PDB file of C-alpha atoms in Angstrom:
ATOM      1  CA  ALA A   1      13.316 -14.546   5.099  1.00  0.00           C
ATOM      2  CA  TYR A   2       9.641 -15.529   5.305  1.00  0.00           C
ATOM      3  CA  GLU A   3       9.833 -19.312   5.662  1.00  0.00           C
ATOM      4  CA  ARG A   4       9.660 -19.302   9.481  1.00  0.00           C
ATOM      5  CA  LYS A   5       7.009 -16.582   9.573  1.00  0.00           C
ATOM      6  CA  CYS A   6       4.761 -18.500   7.195  1.00  0.00           C
ATOM      7  CA  ARG A   7       5.207 -21.694   9.235  1.00  0.00           C
ATOM      8  CA  TYR A   8       4.396 -19.711  12.390  1.00  0.00           C
ATOM      9  CA  PHE A   9       1.184 -18.274  10.869  1.00  0.00           C
ATOM     10  CA  CYS A  10       0.250 -21.755   9.647  1.00  0.00           C
ATOM     11  CA  ARG A  11       0.756 -23.329  13.060  1.00  0.00           C
ATOM     12  CA  LYS A  12      -0.822 -20.577  15.171  1.00  0.00           C
ATOM     13  CA  THR A  13      -3.924 -20.068  12.983  1.00  0.00           C
ATOM     14  CA  ASN A  14      -4.428 -23.688  11.911  1.00  0.00           C
ATOM     15  CA  SER A  15      -4.557 -22.460   8.302  1.00  0.00           C
ATOM     16  CA  VAL A  16      -3.144 -23.480   4.956  1.00  0.00           C
ATOM     17  CA  VAL A  17      -0.521 -20.832   4.108  1.00  0.00           C
ATOM     18  CA  VAL A  18       0.568 -20.257   0.510  1.00  0.00           C
ATOM     19  CA  SER A  19       3.593 -18.003  -0.034  1.00  0.00           C
ATOM     20  CA  VAL A  20       3.863 -16.576  -3.560  1.00  0.00           C
ATOM     21  CA  GLY A  21       7.418 -16.559  -4.945  1.00  0.00           C
ATOM     22  CA  TYR A  22       6.732 -13.719  -7.345  1.00  0.00           C
ATOM     23  CA  ARG A  23       9.444 -12.546  -9.745  1.00  0.00           C
ATOM     24  CA  LEU A  24      11.500  -9.590  -8.577  1.00  0.00           C
ATOM     25  CA  ALA A  25      12.457  -6.253 -10.124  1.00  0.00           C
ATOM     26  CA  PRO A  26      14.640  -5.009 -11.733  1.00  0.00           C
ATOM     27  CA  GLU A  27      15.254  -8.260 -13.659  1.00  0.00           C
ATOM     28  CA  HIS A  28      11.492  -8.626 -14.081  1.00  0.00           C
ATOM     29  CA  PRO A  29       9.986  -5.183 -14.646  1.00  0.00           C
ATOM     30  CA  TYR A  30       6.793  -3.926 -13.013  1.00  0.00           C
ATOM     31  CA  PRO A  31       3.979  -5.064 -13.108  1.00  0.00           C
ATOM     32  CA  ALA A  32       5.257  -8.683 -13.292  1.00  0.00           C
ATOM     33  CA  GLN A  33       5.097  -8.867  -9.474  1.00  0.00           C
ATOM     34  CA  PHE A  34       1.422  -7.907  -9.356  1.00  0.00           C
ATOM     35  CA  GLU A  35       0.597 -10.255 -12.251  1.00  0.00           C
ATOM     36  CA  ASP A  36       2.297 -13.175 -10.486  1.00  0.00           C
ATOM     37  CA  CYS A  37       0.403 -12.517  -7.237  1.00  0.00           C
ATOM     38  CA  LEU A  38      -2.900 -12.138  -9.080  1.00  0.00           C
ATOM     39  CA  THR A  39      -2.320 -15.334 -11.089  1.00  0.00           C
ATOM     40  CA  ALA A  40      -1.432 -17.283  -7.940  1.00  0.00           C
ATOM     41  CA  THR A  41      -4.475 -15.957  -6.060  1.00  0.00           C
ATOM     42  CA  ILE A  42      -6.877 -16.792  -8.893  1.00  0.00           C
ATOM     43  CA  HIS A  43      -5.367 -20.269  -9.211  1.00  0.00           C
ATOM     44  CA  PHE A  44      -5.712 -20.894  -5.471  1.00  0.00           C
ATOM     45  CA  LEU A  45      -9.313 -19.618  -5.342  1.00  0.00           C
ATOM     46  CA  ARG A  46     -10.159 -22.078  -8.136  1.00  0.00           C
ATOM     47  CA  THR A  47      -8.339 -25.023  -6.552  1.00  0.00           C
ATOM     48  CA  ALA A  48      -8.785 -24.262  -2.828  1.00  0.00           C
ATOM     49  CA  GLN A  49     -10.743 -27.457  -2.175  1.00  0.00           C
ATOM     50  CA  ASP A  50      -7.856 -29.521  -3.571  1.00  0.00           C
ATOM     51  CA  HIS A  51      -5.851 -28.194  -0.595  1.00  0.00           C
ATOM     52  CA  GLY A  52      -8.604 -28.820   1.946  1.00  0.00           C
ATOM     53  CA  VAL A  53      -9.544 -25.140   2.035  1.00  0.00           C
ATOM     54  CA  ASP A  54     -13.043 -23.653   2.047  1.00  0.00           C
ATOM     55  CA  PRO A  55     -12.947 -21.239  -0.968  1.00  0.00           C
ATOM     56  CA  SER A  56     -15.172 -18.773   0.913  1.00  0.00           C
ATOM     57  CA  ARG A  57     -12.544 -18.389   3.661  1.00  0.00           C
ATOM     58  CA  VAL A  58      -9.472 -17.325   1.671  1.00  0.00           C
ATOM     59  CA  VAL A  59      -7.557 -14.353   3.108  1.00  0.00           C
ATOM     60  CA  ILE A  60      -4.690 -12.577   1.313  1.00  0.00           C
ATOM     61  CA  CYS A  61      -1.907 -10.889   3.255  1.00  0.00           C
ATOM     62  CA  GLY A  62       1.351  -8.994   2.735  1.00  0.00           C
ATOM     63  CA  ASP A  63       3.753  -6.629   4.439  1.00  0.00           C
ATOM     64  CA  SER A  64       5.381  -3.474   3.042  1.00  0.00           C
ATOM     65  CA  SER A  65       5.479  -3.809  -0.774  1.00  0.00           C
ATOM     66  CA  GLY A  66       3.676  -7.125  -0.215  1.00  0.00           C
ATOM     67  CA  GLY A  67       0.922  -5.039   1.378  1.00  0.00           C
ATOM     68  CA  THR A  68       0.790  -2.949  -1.801  1.00  0.00           C
ATOM     69  CA  LEU A  69       0.455  -6.126  -3.881  1.00  0.00           C
ATOM     70  CA  THR A  70      -2.215  -7.500  -1.534  1.00  0.00           C
ATOM     71  CA  ALA A  71      -4.285  -4.311  -1.826  1.00  0.00           C
ATOM     72  CA  ALA A  72      -3.881  -4.276  -5.629  1.00  0.00           C
ATOM     73  CA  VAL A  73      -4.895  -7.954  -5.984  1.00  0.00           C
ATOM     74  CA  ALA A  74      -7.981  -7.431  -3.778  1.00  0.00           C
ATOM     75  CA  GLN A  75      -8.975  -4.495  -5.999  1.00  0.00           C
ATOM     76  CA  ALA A  76      -8.412  -6.488  -9.195  1.00  0.00           C
ATOM     77  CA  LEU A  77     -10.761  -9.238  -7.967  1.00  0.00           C
ATOM     78  CA  VAL A  78     -13.632  -6.926  -7.009  1.00  0.00           C
ATOM     79  CA  ASN A  79     -15.539  -7.397 -10.283  1.00  0.00           C
ATOM     80  CA  ARG A  80     -14.744 -11.075 -10.878  1.00  0.00           C
ATOM     81  CA  ARG A  81     -18.033 -12.969 -10.972  1.00  0.00           C
ATOM     82  CA  ASP A  82     -16.340 -16.259 -11.904  1.00  0.00           C
ATOM     83  CA  LEU A  83     -14.437 -16.611  -8.604  1.00  0.00           C
ATOM     84  CA  PRO A  84     -15.266 -16.948  -4.899  1.00  0.00           C
ATOM     85  CA  LYS A  85     -15.057 -13.627  -3.036  1.00  0.00           C
ATOM     86  CA  LEU A  86     -12.030 -13.048  -0.829  1.00  0.00           C
ATOM     87  CA  ARG A  87     -12.911 -13.368   2.841  1.00  0.00           C
ATOM     88  CA  ALA A  88     -10.499 -10.610   3.923  1.00  0.00           C
ATOM     89  CA  GLN A  89      -7.240  -8.774   3.237  1.00  0.00           C
ATOM     90  CA  ILE A  90      -4.437  -8.155   5.727  1.00  0.00           C
ATOM     91  CA  LEU A  91      -2.205  -5.149   5.053  1.00  0.00           C
ATOM     92  CA  ILE A  92       0.889  -4.896   7.229  1.00  0.00           C
ATOM     93  CA  TYR A  93       2.484  -1.416   6.983  1.00  0.00           C
ATOM     94  CA  PRO A  94       1.705  -1.163   3.248  1.00  0.00           C
ATOM     95  CA  PHE A  95       2.950   1.424   0.717  1.00  0.00           C
ATOM     96  CA  LEU A  96      -0.254   2.791  -0.853  1.00  0.00           C
ATOM     97  CA  GLN A  97       0.323   6.172  -2.497  1.00  0.00           C
ATOM     98  CA  CYS A  98       2.904   8.470  -4.075  1.00  0.00           C
ATOM     99  CA  VAL A  99       0.860  11.684  -4.196  1.00  0.00           C
ATOM    100  CA  ASP A 100       2.250  13.178  -0.979  1.00  0.00           C
ATOM    101  CA  LEU A 101       5.634  12.161   0.401  1.00  0.00           C
ATOM    102  CA  ASN A 102       5.471  14.901   3.042  1.00  0.00           C
ATOM    103  CA  LEU A 103       2.643  13.507   5.142  1.00  0.00           C
ATOM    104  CA  PRO A 104       3.329  13.703   8.904  1.00  0.00           C
ATOM    105  CA  SER A 105       4.758  10.159   9.051  1.00  0.00           C
ATOM    106  CA  TYR A 106       7.179  10.918   6.182  1.00  0.00           C
ATOM    107  CA  GLN A 107       8.413  14.031   7.988  1.00  0.00           C
ATOM    108  CA  GLN A 108       8.637  12.476  11.444  1.00  0.00           C
ATOM    109  CA  ASN A 109      10.312   9.228  10.405  1.00  0.00           C
ATOM    110  CA  LYS A 110      12.421  10.323   7.421  1.00  0.00           C
ATOM    111  CA  GLY A 111      15.623   9.122   9.109  1.00  0.00           C
ATOM    112  CA  VAL A 112      14.243   6.087  10.963  1.00  0.00           C
ATOM    113  CA  PRO A 113      15.697   2.720   9.849  1.00  0.00           C
ATOM    114  CA  ILE A 114      15.057   0.545   7.987  1.00  0.00           C
ATOM    115  CA  LEU A 115      12.852   2.410   5.548  1.00  0.00           C
ATOM    116  CA  LEU A 116      14.292   5.907   5.256  1.00  0.00           C
ATOM    117  CA  LYS A 117      12.204   8.471   3.374  1.00  0.00           C
ATOM    118  CA  GLU A 118      14.671   8.728   0.484  1.00  0.00           C
ATOM    119  CA  ARG A 119      15.093   4.946   0.262  1.00  0.00           C
ATOM    120  CA  THR A 120      11.311   4.547  -0.061  1.00  0.00           C
ATOM    121  CA  LEU A 121      11.205   6.722  -3.177  1.00  0.00           C
ATOM    122  CA  VAL A 122      14.440   5.314  -4.648  1.00  0.00           C
ATOM    123  CA  LEU A 123      12.996   1.792  -4.400  1.00  0.00           C
ATOM    124  CA  GLY A 124       9.683   2.966  -5.853  1.00  0.00           C
ATOM    125  CA  LEU A 125      11.325   4.696  -8.819  1.00  0.00           C
ATOM    126  CA  LYS A 126      13.554   1.697  -9.545  1.00  0.00           C
ATOM    127  CA  TYR A 127      10.508  -0.561  -9.313  1.00  0.00           C
ATOM    128  CA  VAL A 128       8.647   1.325 -12.080  1.00  0.00           C
ATOM    129  CA  ASN A 129      11.919   1.909 -13.956  1.00  0.00           C
ATOM    130  CA  LEU A 130      11.996   5.706 -13.666  1.00  0.00           C
ATOM    131  CA  ASP A 131      15.075   7.937 -13.580  1.00  0.00           C
ATOM    132  CA  LEU A 132      16.261   8.851 -10.075  1.00  0.00           C
ATOM    133  CA  GLY A 133      16.882  12.382 -11.341  1.00  0.00           C
ATOM    134  CA  ILE A 134      13.247  13.277 -10.586  1.00  0.00           C
ATOM    135  CA  LEU A 135      13.645  12.418  -6.887  1.00  0.00           C
ATOM    136  CA  GLU A 136      13.714  15.991  -5.550  1.00  0.00           C
ATOM    137  CA  ALA A 137      10.843  17.113  -7.796  1.00  0.00           C
ATOM    138  CA  ILE A 138       8.648  14.306  -6.437  1.00  0.00           C
ATOM    139  CA  PHE A 139       9.528  15.161  -2.838  1.00  0.00           C
ATOM    140  CA  LYS A 140       8.294  18.692  -3.594  1.00  0.00           C
ATOM    141  CA  GLY A 141       5.111  17.351  -5.213  1.00  0.00           C
ATOM    142  CA  CYS A 142       5.975  18.723  -8.674  1.00  0.00           C
ATOM    143  CA  HIS A 143       4.907  15.393 -10.216  1.00  0.00           C
ATOM    144  CA  VAL A 144       1.225  15.998  -9.380  1.00  0.00           C
ATOM    145  CA  SER A 145      -0.642  17.990 -12.035  1.00  0.00           C
ATOM    146  CA  GLU A 146      -3.299  20.499 -10.994  1.00  0.00           C
ATOM    147  CA  ASP A 147      -6.061  18.149 -12.187  1.00  0.00           C
ATOM    148  CA  ARG A 148      -4.670  15.252 -10.178  1.00  0.00           C
ATOM    149  CA  ARG A 149      -4.151  17.430  -7.137  1.00  0.00           C
ATOM    150  CA  LEU A 150      -7.829  18.443  -7.174  1.00  0.00           C
ATOM    151  CA  LYS A 151      -8.957  14.832  -7.654  1.00  0.00           C
ATOM    152  CA  TYR A 152      -6.723  13.249  -5.021  1.00  0.00           C
ATOM    153  CA  GLN A 153      -6.989  15.868  -2.282  1.00  0.00           C
ATOM    154  CA  LYS A 154     -10.215  14.229  -1.081  1.00  0.00           C
ATOM    155  CA  TRP A 155      -8.283  10.997  -0.413  1.00  0.00           C
ATOM    156  CA  VAL A 156      -4.701  12.069   0.332  1.00  0.00           C
ATOM    157  CA  SER A 157      -4.240  14.967   2.726  1.00  0.00           C
ATOM    158  CA  PRO A 158      -2.654  15.615   6.126  1.00  0.00           C
ATOM    159  CA  ASP A 159      -6.107  16.942   7.102  1.00  0.00           C
ATOM    160  CA  TYR A 160      -7.316  13.331   7.350  1.00  0.00           C
ATOM    161  CA  ILE A 161      -4.546  12.264   9.723  1.00  0.00           C
ATOM    162  CA  PRO A 162      -5.800  12.394  13.343  1.00  0.00           C
ATOM    163  CA  HIS A 163      -4.250  15.152  15.455  1.00  0.00           C
ATOM    164  CA  GLU A 164      -2.468  12.764  17.844  1.00  0.00           C
ATOM    165  CA  PHE A 165      -0.233  11.655  14.968  1.00  0.00           C
ATOM    166  CA  LYS A 166       0.885  15.223  14.222  1.00  0.00           C
ATOM    167  CA  THR A 167       2.246  16.156  17.628  1.00  0.00           C
ATOM    168  CA  ARG A 168       5.740  14.783  16.957  1.00  0.00           C
ATOM    169  CA  GLY A 169       7.207  17.619  14.870  1.00  0.00           C
ATOM    170  CA  TYR A 170       4.985  18.030  11.814  1.00  0.00           C
ATOM    171  CA  LYS A 171       4.871  21.207   9.688  1.00  0.00           C
ATOM    172  CA  PRO A 172       2.574  21.727   6.670  1.00  0.00           C
ATOM    173  CA  SER A 173       4.664  21.613   3.475  1.00  0.00           C
ATOM    174  CA  PRO A 174       4.952  24.512   1.029  1.00  0.00           C
ATOM    175  CA  THR A 175       3.154  24.001  -2.287  1.00  0.00           C
ATOM    176  CA  TYR A 176       5.273  23.957  -5.446  1.00  0.00           C
ATOM    177  CA  LEU A 177       4.012  24.336  -8.997  1.00  0.00           C
ATOM    178  CA  PRO A 178       3.745  21.118 -11.007  1.00  0.00           C
ATOM    179  CA  SER A 179       6.342  20.423 -13.715  1.00  0.00           C
ATOM    180  CA  LYS A 180       4.728  19.273 -16.979  1.00  0.00           C
ATOM    181  CA  GLU A 181       7.752  17.138 -17.837  1.00  0.00           C
ATOM    182  CA  VAL A 182       7.920  15.436 -14.418  1.00  0.00           C
ATOM    183  CA  CYS A 183       4.130  14.919 -14.406  1.00  0.00           C
ATOM    184  CA  GLU A 184       4.321  13.062 -17.729  1.00  0.00           C
ATOM    185  CA  VAL A 185       7.265  10.893 -16.683  1.00  0.00           C
ATOM    186  CA  SER A 186       5.641  10.039 -13.328  1.00  0.00           C
ATOM    187  CA  GLU A 187       2.398   8.774 -14.886  1.00  0.00           C
ATOM    188  CA  PRO A 188       2.945   5.073 -13.905  1.00  0.00           C
ATOM    189  CA  MET A 189       3.100   6.017 -10.208  1.00  0.00           C
ATOM    190  CA  PHE A 190      -0.587   6.983 -10.191  1.00  0.00           C
ATOM    191  CA  ASP A 191      -1.773   3.600 -11.425  1.00  0.00           C
ATOM    192  CA  PRO A 192      -3.765   1.945  -8.568  1.00  0.00           C
ATOM    193  CA  VAL A 193      -1.612  -1.174  -9.033  1.00  0.00           C
ATOM    194  CA  PHE A 194       1.323   0.961  -7.799  1.00  0.00           C
ATOM    195  CA  SER A 195      -0.772   3.286  -5.564  1.00  0.00           C
ATOM    196  CA  PRO A 196      -3.869   1.355  -4.415  1.00  0.00           C
ATOM    197  CA  LEU A 197      -5.078   4.311  -2.338  1.00  0.00           C
ATOM    198  CA  LEU A 198      -5.917   6.043  -5.640  1.00  0.00           C
ATOM    199  CA  ALA A 199      -8.505   3.482  -6.797  1.00  0.00           C
ATOM    200  CA  GLU A 200     -11.994   4.812  -7.488  1.00  0.00           C
ATOM    201  CA  ASP A 201     -14.749   4.599  -4.862  1.00  0.00           C
ATOM    202  CA  SER A 202     -16.610   2.124  -7.081  1.00  0.00           C
ATOM    203  CA  VAL A 203     -13.724  -0.324  -6.438  1.00  0.00           C
ATOM    204  CA  ILE A 204     -13.048   0.558  -2.790  1.00  0.00           C
ATOM    205  CA  ALA A 205     -16.720   0.060  -1.876  1.00  0.00           C
ATOM    206  CA  HIS A 206     -16.589  -3.628  -2.853  1.00  0.00           C
ATOM    207  CA  LEU A 207     -13.388  -4.651  -1.074  1.00  0.00           C
ATOM    208  CA  PRO A 208     -13.432  -7.424   1.545  1.00  0.00           C
ATOM    209  CA  GLU A 209     -13.160  -6.933   5.298  1.00  0.00           C
ATOM    210  CA  THR A 210      -9.696  -5.565   6.091  1.00  0.00           C
ATOM    211  CA  PHE A 211      -7.060  -5.725   8.810  1.00  0.00           C
ATOM    212  CA  ILE A 212      -4.463  -2.915   8.727  1.00  0.00           C
ATOM    213  CA  LEU A 213      -1.339  -2.774  10.871  1.00  0.00           C
ATOM    214  CA  THR A 214       0.555   0.506  11.218  1.00  0.00           C
ATOM    215  CA  CYS A 215       3.724   1.362  13.156  1.00  0.00           C
ATOM    216  CA  GLU A 216       4.407   4.705  14.802  1.00  0.00           C
ATOM    217  CA  PHE A 217       8.036   4.905  13.631  1.00  0.00           C
ATOM    218  CA  ASP A 218       7.383   4.217   9.944  1.00  0.00           C
ATOM    219  CA  VAL A 219       7.230   6.585   6.966  1.00  0.00           C
ATOM    220  CA  LEU A 220       4.292   4.511   5.649  1.00  0.00           C
ATOM    221  CA  ARG A 221       2.167   4.886   8.793  1.00  0.00           C
ATOM    222  CA  ASP A 222      -0.097   7.526   7.250  1.00  0.00           C
ATOM    223  CA  ASP A 223      -0.702   5.495   4.077  1.00  0.00           C
ATOM    224  CA  GLY A 224      -2.345   2.911   6.334  1.00  0.00           C
ATOM    225  CA  LEU A 225      -4.330   5.572   8.214  1.00  0.00           C
ATOM    226  CA  LEU A 226      -5.610   7.128   4.971  1.00  0.00           C
ATOM    227  CA  TYR A 227      -6.611   3.756   3.518  1.00  0.00           C
ATOM    228  CA  LYS A 228      -8.396   2.893   6.767  1.00  0.00           C
ATOM    229  CA  LYS A 229     -10.431   6.111   6.430  1.00  0.00           C
ATOM    230  CA  ARG A 230     -11.267   5.459   2.771  1.00  0.00           C
ATOM    231  CA  LEU A 231     -12.411   1.919   3.469  1.00  0.00           C
ATOM    232  CA  GLU A 232     -14.533   2.982   6.444  1.00  0.00           C
ATOM    233  CA  ASP A 233     -16.026   5.892   4.461  1.00  0.00           C
ATOM    234  CA  ASN A 234     -17.148   3.276   1.915  1.00  0.00           C
ATOM    235  CA  GLY A 235     -18.705   1.010   4.525  1.00  0.00           C
ATOM    236  CA  ILE A 236     -15.941  -1.619   4.683  1.00  0.00           C
ATOM    237  CA  LYS A 237     -15.285  -3.175   8.082  1.00  0.00           C
ATOM    238  CA  VAL A 238     -11.712  -2.443   9.198  1.00  0.00           C
ATOM    239  CA  THR A 239      -9.763  -3.860  12.124  1.00  0.00           C
ATOM    240  CA  TRP A 240      -6.825  -1.576  12.868  1.00  0.00           C
ATOM    241  CA  CYS A 241      -3.796  -2.361  15.000  1.00  0.00           C
ATOM    242  CA  HIS A 242      -1.240   0.377  15.730  1.00  0.00           C
ATOM    243  CA  LEU A 243       2.113  -0.498  17.270  1.00  0.00           C
ATOM    244  CA  GLN A 244       3.117   2.547  19.306  1.00  0.00           C
ATOM    245  CA  GLU A 245       6.730   1.342  19.556  1.00  0.00           C
ATOM    246  CA  GLY A 246       6.747  -0.367  16.126  1.00  0.00           C
ATOM    247  CA  PHE A 247       8.962   0.414  13.131  1.00  0.00           C
ATOM    248  CA  HIS A 248       8.946  -0.665   9.496  1.00  0.00           C
ATOM    249  CA  GLY A 249       9.974  -4.305   9.142  1.00  0.00           C
ATOM    250  CA  THR A 250       8.832  -5.152  12.654  1.00  0.00           C
ATOM    251  CA  VAL A 251       7.248  -8.457  11.488  1.00  0.00           C
TER     252      VAL A 251
END
């Protein structure tokens, strides 16, 4: 699916393009995918000159779940003193958080192909090998403990989504009490490898320059908007492109 796109990027940008054939779930359980991408990135940073590449000009890029992996790899490399710094990261409609699945974009685009709201969570739960029986509880937010809610509300909230993105039929969601059982089971979903938006400021503040692409008709639009805000709040330069007619999978 990505062969032609990678060749196109290579040709149009006059760059060396490396596509990572990471192992896939469910045969290879999470976080094998992240580990493969991290291993490949570290290897390339160390051997860039063998491929005629300036190691100070390496950019990592991904779309959708590949955007999640890109963000997680960039975060993992923040404190590596033994490697060249990444020049930039490119996040194309990435999935970045599972705290609130009722953000405006989730409400507005819940039935928009190809990434329906329910499909997003089904894929996420299968990815971290969790039972689909907790689906409804997560949609209600019952998987977020009171402590987590207090911690994450400064990063994940509809209040941080600009007003122009709320005009298309958004209603604030009712608050449900957390379920202790669901909170415990959902623990892996709050790991920044799965939800990079939840990384600490000490990590976010050292990320490379970032390009973020969001699409209007995409449940993940607001993940990109929230990450853009977090990066900018921490002094990271962000280039943002919003496709007003775009939908998930547009690339």
